[in-house]
Tab-separated table of C-alpha atoms in Angstrom:
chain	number	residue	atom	x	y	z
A	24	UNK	CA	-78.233	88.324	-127.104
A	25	UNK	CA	-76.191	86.341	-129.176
A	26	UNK	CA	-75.570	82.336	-129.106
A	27	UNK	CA	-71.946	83.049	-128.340
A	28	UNK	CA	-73.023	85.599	-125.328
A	29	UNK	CA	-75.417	82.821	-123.828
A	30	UNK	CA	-72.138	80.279	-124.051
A	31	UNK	CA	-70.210	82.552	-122.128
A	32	UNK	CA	-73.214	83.000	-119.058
A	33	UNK	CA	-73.765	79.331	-119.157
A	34	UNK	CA	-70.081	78.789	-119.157
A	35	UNK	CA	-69.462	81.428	-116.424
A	36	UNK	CA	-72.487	79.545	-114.711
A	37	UNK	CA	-70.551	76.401	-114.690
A	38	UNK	CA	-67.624	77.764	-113.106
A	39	UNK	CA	-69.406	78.946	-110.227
A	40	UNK	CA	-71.193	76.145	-109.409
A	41	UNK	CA	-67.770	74.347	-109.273
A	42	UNK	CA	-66.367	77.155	-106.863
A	43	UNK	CA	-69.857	76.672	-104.995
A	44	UNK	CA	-69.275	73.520	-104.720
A	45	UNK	CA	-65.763	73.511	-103.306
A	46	UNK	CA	-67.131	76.510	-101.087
A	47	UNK	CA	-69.451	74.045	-99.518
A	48	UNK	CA	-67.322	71.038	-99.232
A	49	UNK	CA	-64.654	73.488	-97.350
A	50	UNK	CA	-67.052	74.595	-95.210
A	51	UNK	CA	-68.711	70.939	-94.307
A	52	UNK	CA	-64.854	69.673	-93.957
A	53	UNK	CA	-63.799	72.115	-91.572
A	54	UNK	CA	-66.513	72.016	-89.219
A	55	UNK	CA	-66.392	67.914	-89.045
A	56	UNK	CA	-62.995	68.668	-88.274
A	57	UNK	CA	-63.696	70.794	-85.631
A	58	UNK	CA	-60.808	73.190	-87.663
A	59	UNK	CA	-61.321	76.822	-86.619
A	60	UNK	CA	-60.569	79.308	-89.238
A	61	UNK	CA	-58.821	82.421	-89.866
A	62	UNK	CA	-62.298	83.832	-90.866
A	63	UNK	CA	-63.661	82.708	-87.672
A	64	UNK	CA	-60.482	83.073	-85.539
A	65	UNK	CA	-59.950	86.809	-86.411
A	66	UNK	CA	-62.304	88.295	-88.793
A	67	UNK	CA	-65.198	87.852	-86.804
A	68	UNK	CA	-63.840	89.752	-83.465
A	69	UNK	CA	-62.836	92.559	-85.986
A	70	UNK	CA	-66.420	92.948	-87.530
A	71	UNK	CA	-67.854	92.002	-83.957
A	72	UNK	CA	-65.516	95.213	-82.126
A	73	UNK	CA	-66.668	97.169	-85.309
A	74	UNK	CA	-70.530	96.672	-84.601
A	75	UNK	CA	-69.901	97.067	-80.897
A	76	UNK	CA	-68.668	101.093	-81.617
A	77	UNK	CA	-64.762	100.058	-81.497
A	78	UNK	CA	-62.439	100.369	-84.446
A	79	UNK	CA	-60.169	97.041	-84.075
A	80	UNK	CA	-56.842	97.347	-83.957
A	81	UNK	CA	-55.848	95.260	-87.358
A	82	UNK	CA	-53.056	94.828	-90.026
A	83	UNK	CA	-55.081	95.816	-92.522
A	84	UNK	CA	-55.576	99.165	-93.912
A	85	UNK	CA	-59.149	101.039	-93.002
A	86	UNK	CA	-60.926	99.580	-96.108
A	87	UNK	CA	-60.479	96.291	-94.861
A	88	UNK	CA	-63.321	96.994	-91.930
A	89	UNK	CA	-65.854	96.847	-95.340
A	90	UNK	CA	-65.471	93.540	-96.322
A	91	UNK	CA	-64.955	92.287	-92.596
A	92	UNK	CA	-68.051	94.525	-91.612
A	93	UNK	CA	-70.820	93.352	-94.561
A	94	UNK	CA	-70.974	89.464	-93.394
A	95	UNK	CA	-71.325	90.606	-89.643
A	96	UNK	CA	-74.640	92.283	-90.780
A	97	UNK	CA	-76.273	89.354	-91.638
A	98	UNK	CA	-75.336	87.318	-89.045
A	99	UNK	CA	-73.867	87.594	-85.306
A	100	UNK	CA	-72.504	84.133	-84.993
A	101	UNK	CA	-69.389	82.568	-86.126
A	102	UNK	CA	-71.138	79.890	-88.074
A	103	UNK	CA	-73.487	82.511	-89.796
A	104	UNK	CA	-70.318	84.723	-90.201
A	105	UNK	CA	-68.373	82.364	-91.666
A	106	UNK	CA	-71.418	81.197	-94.400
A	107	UNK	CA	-72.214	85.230	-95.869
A	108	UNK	CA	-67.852	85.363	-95.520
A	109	UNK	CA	-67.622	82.371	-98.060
A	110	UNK	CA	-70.526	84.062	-99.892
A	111	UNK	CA	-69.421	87.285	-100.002
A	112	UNK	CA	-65.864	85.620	-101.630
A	113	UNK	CA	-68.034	83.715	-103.554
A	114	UNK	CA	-69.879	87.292	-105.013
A	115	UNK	CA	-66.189	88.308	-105.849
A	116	UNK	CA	-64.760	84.910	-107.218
A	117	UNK	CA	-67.601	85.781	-109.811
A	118	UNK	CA	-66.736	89.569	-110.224
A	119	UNK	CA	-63.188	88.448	-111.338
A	120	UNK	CA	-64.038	85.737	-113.688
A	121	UNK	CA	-66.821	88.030	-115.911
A	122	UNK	CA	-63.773	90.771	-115.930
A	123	UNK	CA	-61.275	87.696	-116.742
A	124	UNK	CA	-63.451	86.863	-119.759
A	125	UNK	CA	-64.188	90.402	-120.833
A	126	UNK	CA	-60.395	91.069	-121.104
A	127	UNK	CA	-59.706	88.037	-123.007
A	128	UNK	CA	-62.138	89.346	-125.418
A	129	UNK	CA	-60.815	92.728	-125.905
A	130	UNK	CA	-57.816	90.997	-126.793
A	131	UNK	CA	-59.219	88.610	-129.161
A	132	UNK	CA	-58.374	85.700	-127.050
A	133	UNK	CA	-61.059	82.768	-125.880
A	134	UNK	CA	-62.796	83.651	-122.827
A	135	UNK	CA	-63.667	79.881	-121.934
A	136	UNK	CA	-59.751	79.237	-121.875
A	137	UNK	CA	-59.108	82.674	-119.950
A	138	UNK	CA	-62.030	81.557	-117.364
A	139	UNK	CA	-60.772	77.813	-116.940
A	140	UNK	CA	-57.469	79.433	-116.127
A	141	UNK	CA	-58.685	81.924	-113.805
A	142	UNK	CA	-61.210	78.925	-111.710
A	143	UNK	CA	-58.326	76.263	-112.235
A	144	UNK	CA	-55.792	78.160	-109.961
A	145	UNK	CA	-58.550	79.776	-108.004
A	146	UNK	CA	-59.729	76.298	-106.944
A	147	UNK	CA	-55.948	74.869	-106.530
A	148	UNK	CA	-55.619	77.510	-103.400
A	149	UNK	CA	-59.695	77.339	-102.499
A	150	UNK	CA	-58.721	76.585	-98.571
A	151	UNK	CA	-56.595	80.214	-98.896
A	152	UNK	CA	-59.230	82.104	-101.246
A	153	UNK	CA	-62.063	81.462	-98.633
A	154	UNK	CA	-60.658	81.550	-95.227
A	155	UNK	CA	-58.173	84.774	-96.134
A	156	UNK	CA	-59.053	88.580	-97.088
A	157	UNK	CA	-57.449	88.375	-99.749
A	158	UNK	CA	-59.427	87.978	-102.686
A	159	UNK	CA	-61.152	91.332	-102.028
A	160	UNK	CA	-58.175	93.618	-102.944
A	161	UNK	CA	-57.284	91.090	-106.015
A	162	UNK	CA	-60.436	91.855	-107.629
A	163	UNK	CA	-60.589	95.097	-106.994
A	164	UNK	CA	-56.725	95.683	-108.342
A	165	UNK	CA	-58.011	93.887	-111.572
A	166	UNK	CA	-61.296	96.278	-111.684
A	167	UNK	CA	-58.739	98.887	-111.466
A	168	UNK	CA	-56.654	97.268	-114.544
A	169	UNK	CA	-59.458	96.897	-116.617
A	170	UNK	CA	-60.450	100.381	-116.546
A	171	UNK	CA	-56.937	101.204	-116.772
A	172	UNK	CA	-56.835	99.453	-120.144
A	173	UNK	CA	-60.816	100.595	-121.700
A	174	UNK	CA	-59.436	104.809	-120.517
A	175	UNK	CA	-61.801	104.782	-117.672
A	176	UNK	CA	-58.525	106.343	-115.988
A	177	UNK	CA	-60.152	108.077	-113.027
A	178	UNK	CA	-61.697	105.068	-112.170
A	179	UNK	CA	-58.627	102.700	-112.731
A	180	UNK	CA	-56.808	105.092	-110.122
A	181	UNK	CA	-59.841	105.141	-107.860
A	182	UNK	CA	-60.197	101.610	-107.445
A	183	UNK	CA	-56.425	101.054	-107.226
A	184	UNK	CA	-56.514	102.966	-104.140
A	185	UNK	CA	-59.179	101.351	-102.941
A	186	UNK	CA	-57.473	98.470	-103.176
A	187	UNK	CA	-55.003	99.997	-101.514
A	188	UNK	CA	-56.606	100.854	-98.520
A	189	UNK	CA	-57.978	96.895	-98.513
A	190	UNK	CA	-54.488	95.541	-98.409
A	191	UNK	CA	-51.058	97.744	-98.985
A	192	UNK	CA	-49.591	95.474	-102.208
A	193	UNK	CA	-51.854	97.031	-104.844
A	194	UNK	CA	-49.894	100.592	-104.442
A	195	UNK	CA	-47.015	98.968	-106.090
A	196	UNK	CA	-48.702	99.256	-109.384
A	197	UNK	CA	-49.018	102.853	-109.233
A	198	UNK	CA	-45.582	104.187	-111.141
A	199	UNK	CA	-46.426	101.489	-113.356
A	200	UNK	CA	-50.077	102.947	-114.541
A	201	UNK	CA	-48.722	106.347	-114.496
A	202	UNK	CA	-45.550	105.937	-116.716
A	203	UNK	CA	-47.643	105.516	-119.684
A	204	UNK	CA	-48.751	108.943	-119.407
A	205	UNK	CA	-45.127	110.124	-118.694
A	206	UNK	CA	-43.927	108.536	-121.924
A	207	UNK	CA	-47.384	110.576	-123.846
A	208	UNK	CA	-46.316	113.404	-122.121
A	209	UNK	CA	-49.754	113.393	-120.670
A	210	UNK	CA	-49.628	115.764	-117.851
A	211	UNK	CA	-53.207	116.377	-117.513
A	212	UNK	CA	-54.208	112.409	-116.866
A	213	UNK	CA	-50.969	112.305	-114.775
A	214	UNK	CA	-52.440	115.205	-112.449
A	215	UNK	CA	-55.675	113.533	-112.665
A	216	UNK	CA	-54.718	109.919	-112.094
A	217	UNK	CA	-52.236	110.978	-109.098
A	218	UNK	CA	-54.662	113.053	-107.697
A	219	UNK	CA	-57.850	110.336	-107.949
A	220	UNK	CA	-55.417	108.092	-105.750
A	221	UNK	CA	-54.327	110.088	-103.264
A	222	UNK	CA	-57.739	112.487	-102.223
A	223	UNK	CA	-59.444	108.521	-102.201
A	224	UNK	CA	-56.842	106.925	-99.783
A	225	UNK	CA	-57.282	110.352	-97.864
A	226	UNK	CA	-60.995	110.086	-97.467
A	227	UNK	CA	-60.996	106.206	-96.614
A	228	UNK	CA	-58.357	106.892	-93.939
A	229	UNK	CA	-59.486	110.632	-92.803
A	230	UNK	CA	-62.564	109.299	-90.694
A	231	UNK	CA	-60.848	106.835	-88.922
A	232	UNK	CA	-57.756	109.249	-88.307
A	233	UNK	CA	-60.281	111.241	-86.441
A	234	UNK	CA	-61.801	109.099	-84.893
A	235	UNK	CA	-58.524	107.108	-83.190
A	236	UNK	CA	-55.269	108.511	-85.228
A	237	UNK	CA	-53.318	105.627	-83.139
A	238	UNK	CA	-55.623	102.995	-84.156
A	239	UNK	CA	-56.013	103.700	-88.224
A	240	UNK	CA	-52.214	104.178	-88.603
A	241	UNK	CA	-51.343	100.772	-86.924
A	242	UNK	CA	-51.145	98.381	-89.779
A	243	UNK	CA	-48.258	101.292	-91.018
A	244	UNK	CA	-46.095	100.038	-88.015
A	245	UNK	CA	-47.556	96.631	-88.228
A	246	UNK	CA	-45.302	95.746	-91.491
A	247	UNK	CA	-42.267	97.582	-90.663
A	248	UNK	CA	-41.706	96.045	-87.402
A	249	UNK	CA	-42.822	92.347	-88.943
A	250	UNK	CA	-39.653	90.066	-88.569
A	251	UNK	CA	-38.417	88.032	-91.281
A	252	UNK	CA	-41.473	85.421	-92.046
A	253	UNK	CA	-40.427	81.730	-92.078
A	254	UNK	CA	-41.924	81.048	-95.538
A	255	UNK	CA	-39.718	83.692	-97.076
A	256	UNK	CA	-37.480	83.646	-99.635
A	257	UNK	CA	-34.739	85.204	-97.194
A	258	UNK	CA	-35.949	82.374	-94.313
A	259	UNK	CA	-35.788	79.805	-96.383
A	260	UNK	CA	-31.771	80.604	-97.568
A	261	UNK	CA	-30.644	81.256	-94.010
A	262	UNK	CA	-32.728	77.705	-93.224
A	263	UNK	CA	-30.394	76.120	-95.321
A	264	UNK	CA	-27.307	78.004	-94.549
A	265	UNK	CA	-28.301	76.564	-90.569
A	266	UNK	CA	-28.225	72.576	-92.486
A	267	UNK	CA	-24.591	73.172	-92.893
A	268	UNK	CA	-23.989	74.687	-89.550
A	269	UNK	CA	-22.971	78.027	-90.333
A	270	UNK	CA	-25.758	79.827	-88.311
A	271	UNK	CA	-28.408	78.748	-85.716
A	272	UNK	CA	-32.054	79.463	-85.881
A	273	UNK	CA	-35.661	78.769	-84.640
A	274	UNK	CA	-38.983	79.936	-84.980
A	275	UNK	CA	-41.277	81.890	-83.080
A	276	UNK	CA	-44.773	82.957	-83.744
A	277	UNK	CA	-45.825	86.316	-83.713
A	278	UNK	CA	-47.557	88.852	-86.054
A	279	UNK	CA	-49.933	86.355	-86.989
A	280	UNK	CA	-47.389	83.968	-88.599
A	281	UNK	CA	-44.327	81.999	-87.689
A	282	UNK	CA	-41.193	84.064	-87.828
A	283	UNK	CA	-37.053	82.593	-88.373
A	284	UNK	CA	-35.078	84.221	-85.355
A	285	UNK	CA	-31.563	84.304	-85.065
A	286	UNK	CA	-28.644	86.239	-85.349
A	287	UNK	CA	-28.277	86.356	-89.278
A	288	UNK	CA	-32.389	86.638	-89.696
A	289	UNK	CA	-32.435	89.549	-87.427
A	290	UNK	CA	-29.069	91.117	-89.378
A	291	UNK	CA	-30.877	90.868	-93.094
A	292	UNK	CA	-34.414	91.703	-92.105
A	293	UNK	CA	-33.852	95.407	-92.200
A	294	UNK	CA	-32.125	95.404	-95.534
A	295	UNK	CA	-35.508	93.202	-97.101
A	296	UNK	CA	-37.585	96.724	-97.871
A	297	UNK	CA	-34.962	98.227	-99.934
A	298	UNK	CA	-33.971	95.560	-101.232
A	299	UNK	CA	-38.022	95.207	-102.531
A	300	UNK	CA	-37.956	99.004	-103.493
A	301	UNK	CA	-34.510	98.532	-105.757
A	302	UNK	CA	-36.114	95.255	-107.549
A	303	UNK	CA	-39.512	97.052	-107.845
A	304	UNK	CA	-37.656	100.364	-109.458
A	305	UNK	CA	-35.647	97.684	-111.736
A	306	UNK	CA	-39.335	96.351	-112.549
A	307	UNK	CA	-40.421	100.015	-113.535
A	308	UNK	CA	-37.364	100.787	-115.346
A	309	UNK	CA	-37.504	97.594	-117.278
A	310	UNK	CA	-41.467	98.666	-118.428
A	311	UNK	CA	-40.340	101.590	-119.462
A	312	UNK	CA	-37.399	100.530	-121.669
A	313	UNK	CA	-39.816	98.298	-123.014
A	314	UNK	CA	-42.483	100.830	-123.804
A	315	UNK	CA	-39.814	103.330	-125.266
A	316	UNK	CA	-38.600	100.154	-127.541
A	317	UNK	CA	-41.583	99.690	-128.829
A	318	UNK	CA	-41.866	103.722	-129.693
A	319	UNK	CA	-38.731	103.273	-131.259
A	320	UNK	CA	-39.272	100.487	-133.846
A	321	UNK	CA	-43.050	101.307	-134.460
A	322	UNK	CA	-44.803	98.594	-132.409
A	323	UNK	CA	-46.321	100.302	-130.042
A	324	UNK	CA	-49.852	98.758	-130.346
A	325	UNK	CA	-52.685	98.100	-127.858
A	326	UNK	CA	-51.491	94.462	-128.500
A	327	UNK	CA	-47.829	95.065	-127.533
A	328	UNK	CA	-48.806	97.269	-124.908
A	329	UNK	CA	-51.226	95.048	-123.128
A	330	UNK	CA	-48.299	91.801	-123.262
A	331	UNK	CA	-45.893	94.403	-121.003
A	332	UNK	CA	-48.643	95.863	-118.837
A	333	UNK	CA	-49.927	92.737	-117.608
A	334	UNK	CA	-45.959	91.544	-117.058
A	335	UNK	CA	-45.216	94.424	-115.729
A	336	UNK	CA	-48.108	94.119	-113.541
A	337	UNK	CA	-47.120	90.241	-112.383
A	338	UNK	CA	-43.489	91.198	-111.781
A	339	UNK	CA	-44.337	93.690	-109.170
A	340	UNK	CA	-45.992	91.610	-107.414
A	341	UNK	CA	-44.154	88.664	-107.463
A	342	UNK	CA	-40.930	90.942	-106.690
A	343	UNK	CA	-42.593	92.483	-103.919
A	344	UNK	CA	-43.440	88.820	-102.456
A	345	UNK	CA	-40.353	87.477	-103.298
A	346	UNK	CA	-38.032	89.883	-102.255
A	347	UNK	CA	-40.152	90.693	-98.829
A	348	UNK	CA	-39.687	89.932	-95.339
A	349	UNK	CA	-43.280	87.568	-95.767
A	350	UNK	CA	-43.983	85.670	-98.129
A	351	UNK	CA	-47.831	83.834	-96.456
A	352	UNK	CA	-49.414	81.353	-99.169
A	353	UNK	CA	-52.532	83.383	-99.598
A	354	UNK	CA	-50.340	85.787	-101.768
A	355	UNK	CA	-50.385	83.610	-104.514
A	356	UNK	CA	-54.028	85.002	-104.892
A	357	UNK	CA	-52.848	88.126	-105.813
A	358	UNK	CA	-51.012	87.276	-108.831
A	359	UNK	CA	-53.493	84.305	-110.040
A	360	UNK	CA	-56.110	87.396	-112.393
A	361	UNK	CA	-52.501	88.437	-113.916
A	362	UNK	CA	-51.335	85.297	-114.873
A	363	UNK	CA	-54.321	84.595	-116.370
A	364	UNK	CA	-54.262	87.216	-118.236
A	365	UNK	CA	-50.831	86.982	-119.120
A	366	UNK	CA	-51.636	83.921	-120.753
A	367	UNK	CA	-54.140	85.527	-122.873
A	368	UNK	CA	-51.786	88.021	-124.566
A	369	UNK	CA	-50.500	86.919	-127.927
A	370	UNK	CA	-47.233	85.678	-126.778
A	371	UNK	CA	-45.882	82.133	-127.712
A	372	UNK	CA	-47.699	79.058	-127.081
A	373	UNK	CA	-44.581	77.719	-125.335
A	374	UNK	CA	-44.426	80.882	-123.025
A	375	UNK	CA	-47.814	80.223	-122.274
A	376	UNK	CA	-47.680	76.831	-121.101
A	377	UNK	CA	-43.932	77.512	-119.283
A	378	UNK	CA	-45.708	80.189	-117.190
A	379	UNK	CA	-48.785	77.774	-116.990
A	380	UNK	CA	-46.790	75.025	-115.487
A	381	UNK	CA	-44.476	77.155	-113.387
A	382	UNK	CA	-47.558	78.302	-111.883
A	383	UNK	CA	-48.740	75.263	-110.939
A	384	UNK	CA	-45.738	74.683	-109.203
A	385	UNK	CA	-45.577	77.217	-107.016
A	386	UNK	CA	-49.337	76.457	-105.868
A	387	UNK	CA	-48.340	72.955	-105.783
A	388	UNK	CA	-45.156	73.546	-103.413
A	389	UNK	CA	-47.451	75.829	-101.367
A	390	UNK	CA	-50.024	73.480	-101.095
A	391	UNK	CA	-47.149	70.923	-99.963
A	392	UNK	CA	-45.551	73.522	-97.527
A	393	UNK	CA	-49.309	73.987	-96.255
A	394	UNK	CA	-50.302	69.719	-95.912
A	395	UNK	CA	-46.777	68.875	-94.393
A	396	UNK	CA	-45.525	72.100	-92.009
A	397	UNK	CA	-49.002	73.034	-90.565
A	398	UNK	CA	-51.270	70.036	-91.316
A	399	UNK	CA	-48.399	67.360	-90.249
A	400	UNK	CA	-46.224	69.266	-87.989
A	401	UNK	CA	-49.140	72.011	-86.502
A	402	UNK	CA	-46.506	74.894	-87.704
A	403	UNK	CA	-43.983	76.495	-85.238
A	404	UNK	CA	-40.916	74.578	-83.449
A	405	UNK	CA	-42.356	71.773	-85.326
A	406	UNK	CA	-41.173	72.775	-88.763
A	407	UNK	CA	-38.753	70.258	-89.656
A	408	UNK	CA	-35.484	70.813	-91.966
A	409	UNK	CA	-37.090	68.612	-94.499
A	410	UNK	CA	-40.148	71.071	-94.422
A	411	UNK	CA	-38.193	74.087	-94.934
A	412	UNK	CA	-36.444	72.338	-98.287
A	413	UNK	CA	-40.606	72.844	-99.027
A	414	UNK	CA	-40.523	76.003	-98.447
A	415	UNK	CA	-36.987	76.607	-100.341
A	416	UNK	CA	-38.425	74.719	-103.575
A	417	UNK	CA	-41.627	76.811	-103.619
A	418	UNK	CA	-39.404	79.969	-103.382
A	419	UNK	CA	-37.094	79.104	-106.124
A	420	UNK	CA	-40.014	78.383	-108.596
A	421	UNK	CA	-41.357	81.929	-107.482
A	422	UNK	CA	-37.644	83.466	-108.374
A	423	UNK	CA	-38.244	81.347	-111.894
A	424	UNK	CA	-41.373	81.899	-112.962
A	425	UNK	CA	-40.374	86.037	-111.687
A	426	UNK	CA	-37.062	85.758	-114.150
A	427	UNK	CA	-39.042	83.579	-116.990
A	428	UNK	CA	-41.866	86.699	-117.390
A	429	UNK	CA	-38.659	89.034	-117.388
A	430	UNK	CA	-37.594	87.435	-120.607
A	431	UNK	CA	-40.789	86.712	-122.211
A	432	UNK	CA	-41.695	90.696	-121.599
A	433	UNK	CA	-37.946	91.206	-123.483
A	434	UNK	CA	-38.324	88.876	-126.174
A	435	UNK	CA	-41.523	89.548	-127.052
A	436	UNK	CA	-41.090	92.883	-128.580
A	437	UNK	CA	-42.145	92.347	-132.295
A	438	UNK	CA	-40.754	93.152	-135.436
A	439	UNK	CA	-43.494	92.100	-137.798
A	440	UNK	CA	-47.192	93.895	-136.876
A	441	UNK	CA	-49.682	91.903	-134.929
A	442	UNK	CA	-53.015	90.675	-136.668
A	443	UNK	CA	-55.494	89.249	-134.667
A	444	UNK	CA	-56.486	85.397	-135.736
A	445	UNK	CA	-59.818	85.415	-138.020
A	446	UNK	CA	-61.071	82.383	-135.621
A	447	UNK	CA	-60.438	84.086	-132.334
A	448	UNK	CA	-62.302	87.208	-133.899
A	449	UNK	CA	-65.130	84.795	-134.961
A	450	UNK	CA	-66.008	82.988	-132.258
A	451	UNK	CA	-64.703	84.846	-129.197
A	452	UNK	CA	-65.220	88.533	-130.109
A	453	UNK	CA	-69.288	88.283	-130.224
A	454	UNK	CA	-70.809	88.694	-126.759
């Protein structure tokens, strides 16, 4: 093992101590408090119904029931359920950052910076990364991306799915992973990468089709019948359309979140999916203009190529929170691997630090929304207009950052051939 390697472990070591740390301080916080959780609050009744013989009727997709089922083994409480929870996150907060460092070395960028990045925003939302699900699907959609990128294709497809069935947002990158293929005229890993997806999210949902068809195909309904979320990007325009009197509106809870009512949030709601769809086919289109670009002025490289997979990657998602009818904080988790990694591409210094910082302001805004409109104001009918302008800031740095990595993916298509630099070669290639 080489000195460099054992930097990396230690360093990697380091990190999780510091998310240990926070884990632990969460946990002691919100029990002084007498604060009970979403982990404790839902997740436990869902594993508890599941160990019982009963399939739960959940949002999630069938996957799900693993992650929410593994921490009920181990303990039948919701103290003990809530300590192997936070561990089992914990397990995956590490997953991510070894994968985190391992791209950044393929790449021939530091893994120490790609790994600060990666624990820096994890920490900023460390409230929403332990007491939400959603950290399980985020890793498992990067998994997915880095077998995607080292031609373990089968697997990249596999695990997309998987993630899939964990929470619906990771199917979003599929016309993204296959278009590659399209533009290789690759018809046999098309077949196979197509097919890996699809006979995996029909054997994860199959045996709970049989089981209760009603019950495995509710979080399908679930999200089409969700009304427009008050943290949305949509909620919070109509919000300020109601300042200047042109509309009247209120909130109600329901779904598991607050929701904007009212005559004009009930009159766009329906149009929010397509809408998603026609920015998320713009976000496909615009990948593969960029890839044929490339093609055409011989720079298609794996350096090239990995700068407008990982945007492409990002922009999907942040179009398809954006552009939604819900837009819930713990989202931001979803994007956090990705922008990590987009920072360890070869693009400018100054994009890196403008998507950096614009990053941080979104969590930042969140975190804000989050203190003022639940910890203040206890959520609901006591949202206040001056929360909302929260909520409105937060969602224009979203629709920034979202238009800043459209430009950076544009501009960034070289003319001159990429070299790697002889110091990130020397010091971060060696593992």
């Amino acid at each position: 093992m080489s000195i460099a390697g054992n930097g990396v472990r230690k360093y990697q070591l380091v990190l999780g101590a510091l998310f240990a740390a926070a884990t632990v301080a969460y946990l002691l916080m919100i029990h002084h408090m007498g604060i009970e959780s979403d982990v404790v609050r839902v997740y436990f009744p869902y594993a508890d119904e599941l160990m019982h013989g009963s399939i739960p009727v959940m949002e999630y997709p069938p996957f799900a029931l693993v992650f929410l089922a593994v921490p009920r083994l181990f303990a039948s409480t919701p103290l003990g359920y809530e300590i192997v929870f936070s561990a089992e996150v914990f397990v995956f907060f590490m997953v991510g950052l070894i994968v985190i460092g391992k791209l950044a070395k393929r790449y021939h960028q530091s893994q120490y910076l790609a790994m600060l990045v990666y624990a820096a925003l994890m920490l900023l939302m460390v409230e929403f990364v332990l007491d939400r699900y959603d950290i399980f699907p985020a890793v498992l959609t990067l998994l997915s991306f880095y077998c995607l990128v080292t031609k373990r294709y089968t697997w990249a497809f596999v695990l997309l799915s998987i993630a899939t069935m964990s929470k619906l947002y990771p199917a979003v990158l599929f016309p993204i992973y296959l278009i590659p293929f399209f533009f290789n005229r690759d018809w046999k890993n098309v077949l196979k990468g197509a097919g890996a997806f699809i006979i995996t999210s029909a054997l994860i949902v199959l045996p709970f089709f049989l089981l209760d068809s009603e019950t495995a195909l509710h979080f399908l309904s679930y999200h089409m019948d969700r009304p427009l979320h008050v943290e949305s990007a949509t909620a919070s325009l109509i919000e300020l359309a109601y300042i200047f009197g042109l509309t009247d509106v209120w909130v109600e809870f329901g779904y598991g979140s607050d929701n904007l009512m009212g005559s004009w949030a009930a009159a766009v709601a329906p149009y929010l999916l397509p809408l998603t769809l026609s920015v998320l086919a713009a976000v496909y289109a615009l990948h593969a203009y960029i890839l044929s670009k490339l093609r055409t002025e011989r720079q298609d490289n794996e350096n090239n190529r990995i700068i407008h997979l990982s945007g492409a990657v990002l922009l999907a998602f942040l179009a398809f929170i954006i552009f939604g009818k819900v837009f819930s904080s713990q989202y931001l988790i979803w994007v956090i691997p990705f922008i990590a990694l987009m920072m360890m591409t070869s693009i400018s210094h100054t994009s890196k630090s403008y998507i950096f910082v614009l990053s941080i302001l979104v969590i930042a805004l969140t975190q804000l929304n989050f203190a003022v409109n639940i910890g203040m104001n206890g959520g609901g009918a006591g949202i206040t207009d001056a929360g909302m302008m929260i909520i409105l800031a937060r969602n224009i740095a979203a629709v920034i950052l979202f238009a800043y990595v459209v430009k950076v993916c544009r501009e960034s298509i070289k003319k001159k051939p990429w070299r790697p630099h002889p110091r990130s070669d020397d010091r971060y290639q060696k593992l």
